[in-house]
């Protein structure tokens, strides 16, 4: 999939610390988590102190896997201002044991099902009050092989 590069100021400020969009030297989108090097647990969004160990200095930034599976989803038909309806929201499960609430997109609604494989992408989430596109991360349903 072709992904555009993004201006930092166009990224949704709520999501800005949570992911790294594609760049000229890395065409992939990355979710940035914290991993505790004492207990091994991942946290997303990032934490400053491990909620298991309660010690400082045990967390390091780690990229999460870019593929996940749909835990559950819903189709939103009553969209808030700035969102185009219908759109899909759901939870996806990552191999690191993280469950993420996210926007999901698909070319074919028949492919949208619980357990479907999804891939992390960067793209338009909504429009701001000036009508400008605001970018963030979301997951795209992968074609079944
Ligand atoms: Zn820990």
PDB file of C-alpha atoms and ligand atoms in Angstrom:
ATOM      1  CA  UNK A   1       0.000   0.000   0.000  1.00  0.00           C
ATOM      2  CA  UNK A   2       1.229   3.460  -0.879  1.00  0.00           C
ATOM      3  CA  UNK A   3       1.409   5.762   2.089  1.00  0.00           C
ATOM      4  CA  UNK A   4       1.913   9.491   1.941  1.00  0.00           C
ATOM      5  CA  UNK A   5       4.332  11.265   4.228  1.00  0.00           C
ATOM      6  CA  UNK A   6       2.793  13.601   6.764  1.00  0.00           C
ATOM      7  CA  UNK A   7       3.528  17.024   8.120  1.00  0.00           C
ATOM      8  CA  UNK A   8       3.857  16.884  11.884  1.00  0.00           C
ATOM      9  CA  UNK A   9       1.304  19.691  12.306  1.00  0.00           C
ATOM     10  CA  UNK A  10      -1.317  17.717  10.396  1.00  0.00           C
ATOM     11  CA  UNK A  11      -1.148  14.754  12.760  1.00  0.00           C
ATOM     12  CA  UNK A  12      -3.938  14.584  15.319  1.00  0.00           C
ATOM     13  CA  UNK A  13      -2.381  15.981  18.536  1.00  0.00           C
ATOM     14  CA  UNK A  14      -4.189  13.293  20.554  1.00  0.00           C
ATOM     15  CA  UNK A  15      -2.306  10.610  18.596  1.00  0.00           C
ATOM     16  CA  UNK A  16       0.990  12.420  18.011  1.00  0.00           C
ATOM     17  CA  UNK A  17       3.062  10.631  20.672  1.00  0.00           C
ATOM     18  CA  UNK A  18       1.551   7.251  19.884  1.00  0.00           C
ATOM     19  CA  UNK A  19       2.840   6.576  16.393  1.00  0.00           C
ATOM     20  CA  UNK A  20       5.475   7.381  13.795  1.00  0.00           C
ATOM     21  CA  UNK A  21       4.102   7.963  10.294  1.00  0.00           C
ATOM     22  CA  UNK A  22       5.895   6.809   7.144  1.00  0.00           C
ATOM     23  CA  UNK A  23       8.943   8.880   6.235  1.00  0.00           C
ATOM     24  CA  UNK A  24      11.321   9.152   3.318  1.00  0.00           C
ATOM     25  CA  UNK A  25      13.714   6.616   4.896  1.00  0.00           C
ATOM     26  CA  UNK A  26      11.081   4.259   6.374  1.00  0.00           C
ATOM     27  CA  UNK A  27       7.863   3.607   4.442  1.00  0.00           C
ATOM     28  CA  UNK A  28       6.203   1.901   7.416  1.00  0.00           C
ATOM     29  CA  UNK A  29       3.930   3.289  10.098  1.00  0.00           C
ATOM     30  CA  UNK A  30       4.907   2.370  13.665  1.00  0.00           C
ATOM     31  CA  UNK A  31       3.008   2.344  16.950  1.00  0.00           C
ATOM     32  CA  UNK A  32       5.303   3.261  19.830  1.00  0.00           C
ATOM     33  CA  UNK A  33       4.772   1.360  23.084  1.00  0.00           C
ATOM     34  CA  UNK A  34       6.656   1.019  26.335  1.00  0.00           C
ATOM     35  CA  UNK A  35       8.146  -2.349  27.230  1.00  0.00           C
ATOM     36  CA  UNK A  36       9.240  -3.077  30.776  1.00  0.00           C
ATOM     37  CA  UNK A  37      12.675  -4.717  30.780  1.00  0.00           C
ATOM     38  CA  UNK A  38      11.962  -6.163  34.253  1.00  0.00           C
ATOM     39  CA  UNK A  39       8.525  -7.814  33.846  1.00  0.00           C
ATOM     40  CA  UNK A  40       8.415  -7.889  30.026  1.00  0.00           C
ATOM     41  CA  UNK A  41       4.932  -6.373  29.701  1.00  0.00           C
ATOM     42  CA  UNK A  42       4.091  -3.919  26.880  1.00  0.00           C
ATOM     43  CA  UNK A  43       2.012  -0.783  27.421  1.00  0.00           C
ATOM     44  CA  UNK A  44       0.283   1.355  24.811  1.00  0.00           C
ATOM     45  CA  UNK A  45       0.096   4.315  24.920  1.00  0.00           C
ATOM     46  CA  UNK A  46       3.545   4.736  26.458  1.00  0.00           C
ATOM     47  CA  UNK A  47       3.951   4.976  30.243  1.00  0.00           C
ATOM     48  CA  UNK A  48       6.562   6.695  32.375  1.00  0.00           C
ATOM     49  CA  UNK A  49       6.536   4.069  35.138  1.00  0.00           C
ATOM     50  CA  UNK A  50       5.640   0.380  34.795  1.00  0.00           C
ATOM     51  CA  UNK A  51       2.238  -0.181  36.500  1.00  0.00           C
ATOM     52  CA  UNK A  52       3.381  -3.730  37.400  1.00  0.00           C
ATOM     53  CA  UNK A  53       6.820  -3.003  38.854  1.00  0.00           C
ATOM     54  CA  UNK A  54       6.399   0.624  40.028  1.00  0.00           C
ATOM     55  CA  UNK A  55      10.081   1.268  39.457  1.00  0.00           C
ATOM     56  CA  UNK A  56      11.650   4.048  37.443  1.00  0.00           C
ATOM     57  CA  UNK A  57      13.930   3.358  34.523  1.00  0.00           C
ATOM     58  CA  UNK A  58      12.564  -0.060  33.547  1.00  0.00           C
ATOM     59  CA  UNK A  59      10.638   1.085  30.457  1.00  0.00           C
ATOM     60  CA  UNK A  60      11.987   1.446  26.944  1.00  0.00           C
ATOM     61  CA  UNK A  61      10.311   2.500  23.706  1.00  0.00           C
ATOM     62  CA  UNK A  62       9.442  -0.382  21.387  1.00  0.00           C
ATOM     63  CA  UNK A  63       7.652  -0.561  18.054  1.00  0.00           C
ATOM     64  CA  UNK A  64       4.628  -2.849  18.175  1.00  0.00           C
ATOM     65  CA  UNK A  65       3.822  -5.395  15.463  1.00  0.00           C
ATOM     66  CA  UNK A  66       2.142  -3.890  12.414  1.00  0.00           C
ATOM     67  CA  UNK A  67      -0.344  -6.731  12.037  1.00  0.00           C
ATOM     68  CA  UNK A  68      -3.248  -7.511  14.339  1.00  0.00           C
ATOM     69  CA  UNK A  69      -6.638  -9.201  14.337  1.00  0.00           C
ATOM     70  CA  UNK A  70     -10.060  -7.691  14.912  1.00  0.00           C
ATOM     71  CA  UNK A  71     -11.419  -8.384  18.414  1.00  0.00           C
ATOM     72  CA  UNK A  72     -14.675  -6.546  17.761  1.00  0.00           C
ATOM     73  CA  UNK A  73     -15.959  -3.614  15.725  1.00  0.00           C
ATOM     74  CA  UNK A  74     -18.965  -1.436  14.984  1.00  0.00           C
ATOM     75  CA  UNK A  75     -20.024   0.671  12.019  1.00  0.00           C
ATOM     76  CA  UNK A  76     -20.606   4.286  13.048  1.00  0.00           C
ATOM     77  CA  UNK A  77     -23.419   5.957  11.096  1.00  0.00           C
ATOM     78  CA  UNK A  78     -23.959   8.964  13.380  1.00  0.00           C
ATOM     79  CA  UNK A  79     -20.595  10.675  12.919  1.00  0.00           C
ATOM     80  CA  UNK A  80     -19.420  13.646  14.976  1.00  0.00           C
ATOM     81  CA  UNK A  81     -18.492  16.862  13.162  1.00  0.00           C
ATOM     82  CA  UNK A  82     -15.393  16.344  11.014  1.00  0.00           C
ATOM     83  CA  UNK A  83     -15.862  12.612  10.475  1.00  0.00           C
ATOM     84  CA  UNK A  84     -17.285  11.069   7.286  1.00  0.00           C
ATOM     85  CA  UNK A  85     -19.922   8.430   7.974  1.00  0.00           C
ATOM     86  CA  UNK A  86     -20.156   5.560   7.871  1.00  0.00           C
ATOM     87  CA  UNK A  87     -16.821   4.618   9.396  1.00  0.00           C
ATOM     88  CA  UNK A  88     -15.623   1.658  11.406  1.00  0.00           C
ATOM     89  CA  UNK A  89     -14.352   1.654  14.982  1.00  0.00           C
ATOM     90  CA  UNK A  90     -13.149  -1.365  16.841  1.00  0.00           C
ATOM     91  CA  UNK A  91     -10.620  -3.116  19.006  1.00  0.00           C
ATOM     92  CA  UNK A  92      -7.699  -4.993  17.459  1.00  0.00           C
ATOM     93  CA  UNK A  93      -5.422  -7.473  19.247  1.00  0.00           C
ATOM     94  CA  UNK A  94      -1.651  -7.337  18.727  1.00  0.00           C
ATOM     95  CA  UNK A  95       0.751 -10.247  19.319  1.00  0.00           C
ATOM     96  CA  UNK A  96       2.334  -8.304  22.224  1.00  0.00           C
ATOM     97  CA  UNK A  97      -0.866  -8.699  24.254  1.00  0.00           C
ATOM     98  CA  UNK A  98      -2.061  -5.170  23.540  1.00  0.00           C
ATOM     99  CA  UNK A  99      -5.680  -4.414  22.583  1.00  0.00           C
ATOM    100  CA  UNK A 100      -6.052  -1.099  20.752  1.00  0.00           C
ATOM    101  CA  UNK A 101      -9.177   0.970  20.135  1.00  0.00           C
ATOM    102  CA  UNK A 102      -8.839   2.232  16.565  1.00  0.00           C
ATOM    103  CA  UNK A 103     -10.457   3.266  13.349  1.00  0.00           C
ATOM    104  CA  UNK A 104     -10.590   0.378  10.853  1.00  0.00           C
ATOM    105  CA  UNK A 105     -10.968   0.631   7.084  1.00  0.00           C
ATOM    106  CA  UNK A 106     -11.788  -1.878   4.379  1.00  0.00           C
ATOM    107  CA  UNK A 107     -12.421  -1.881   0.632  1.00  0.00           C
ATOM    108  CA  UNK A 108     -14.998  -4.627   1.035  1.00  0.00           C
ATOM    109  CA  UNK A 109     -17.451  -4.842   3.948  1.00  0.00           C
ATOM    110  CA  UNK A 110     -17.640  -8.633   3.364  1.00  0.00           C
ATOM    111  CA  UNK A 111     -14.015  -8.850   4.605  1.00  0.00           C
ATOM    112  CA  UNK A 112     -14.919  -7.102   7.882  1.00  0.00           C
ATOM    113  CA  UNK A 113     -15.342  -9.757  10.547  1.00  0.00           C
ATOM    114  CA  UNK A 114     -14.187 -10.673  14.001  1.00  0.00           C
ATOM    115  CA  UNK A 115     -10.782 -12.329  13.734  1.00  0.00           C
ATOM    116  CA  UNK A 116      -9.949 -10.731  10.362  1.00  0.00           C
ATOM    117  CA  UNK A 117      -6.293  -9.773   9.922  1.00  0.00           C
ATOM    118  CA  UNK A 118      -5.581  -6.047   9.812  1.00  0.00           C
ATOM    119  CA  UNK A 119      -2.463  -4.015   9.056  1.00  0.00           C
ATOM    120  CA  UNK A 120      -1.360  -0.713  10.569  1.00  0.00           C
ATOM    121  CA  UNK A 121      -1.478   2.259   8.224  1.00  0.00           C
ATOM    122  CA  UNK A 122      -1.422   6.036   8.512  1.00  0.00           C
ATOM    123  CA  UNK A 123      -4.168   8.083   6.958  1.00  0.00           C
ATOM    124  CA  UNK A 124      -6.963  10.575   7.326  1.00  0.00           C
ATOM    125  CA  UNK A 125      -8.916  10.335  10.565  1.00  0.00           C
ATOM    126  CA  UNK A 126     -11.066  13.476  10.410  1.00  0.00           C
ATOM    127  CA  UNK A 127     -11.189  17.118   9.308  1.00  0.00           C
ATOM    128  CA  UNK A 128     -10.374  19.954  11.665  1.00  0.00           C
ATOM    129  CA  UNK A 129     -12.430  23.134  12.159  1.00  0.00           C
ATOM    130  CA  UNK A 130     -10.758  24.647   9.044  1.00  0.00           C
ATOM    131  CA  UNK A 131     -11.707  21.670   6.895  1.00  0.00           C
ATOM    132  CA  UNK A 132      -8.107  20.409   6.752  1.00  0.00           C
ATOM    133  CA  UNK A 133      -7.459  16.675   6.912  1.00  0.00           C
ATOM    134  CA  UNK A 134      -6.057  15.458  10.225  1.00  0.00           C
ATOM    135  CA  UNK A 135      -3.900  12.336  10.055  1.00  0.00           C
ATOM    136  CA  UNK A 136      -3.406   9.492  12.451  1.00  0.00           C
ATOM    137  CA  UNK A 137      -2.974   5.759  12.576  1.00  0.00           C
ATOM    138  CA  UNK A 138      -5.655   3.197  11.810  1.00  0.00           C
ATOM    139  CA  UNK A 139      -5.835  -0.419  10.686  1.00  0.00           C
ATOM    140  CA  UNK A 140      -6.783  -1.728   7.232  1.00  0.00           C
ATOM    141  CA  UNK A 141      -8.387  -5.130   6.700  1.00  0.00           C
ATOM    142  CA  UNK A 142      -5.980  -7.386   4.779  1.00  0.00           C
ATOM    143  CA  UNK A 143      -7.148  -9.350   1.761  1.00  0.00           C
ATOM    144  CA  UNK A 144      -7.548 -13.034   2.503  1.00  0.00           C
ATOM    145  CA  UNK A 145      -5.217 -15.224   0.521  1.00  0.00           C
TER     146      UNK A 145
HETATM  147 ZN1  LIG B   1       7.415  -4.012  34.837  1.00  0.00          ZN
END
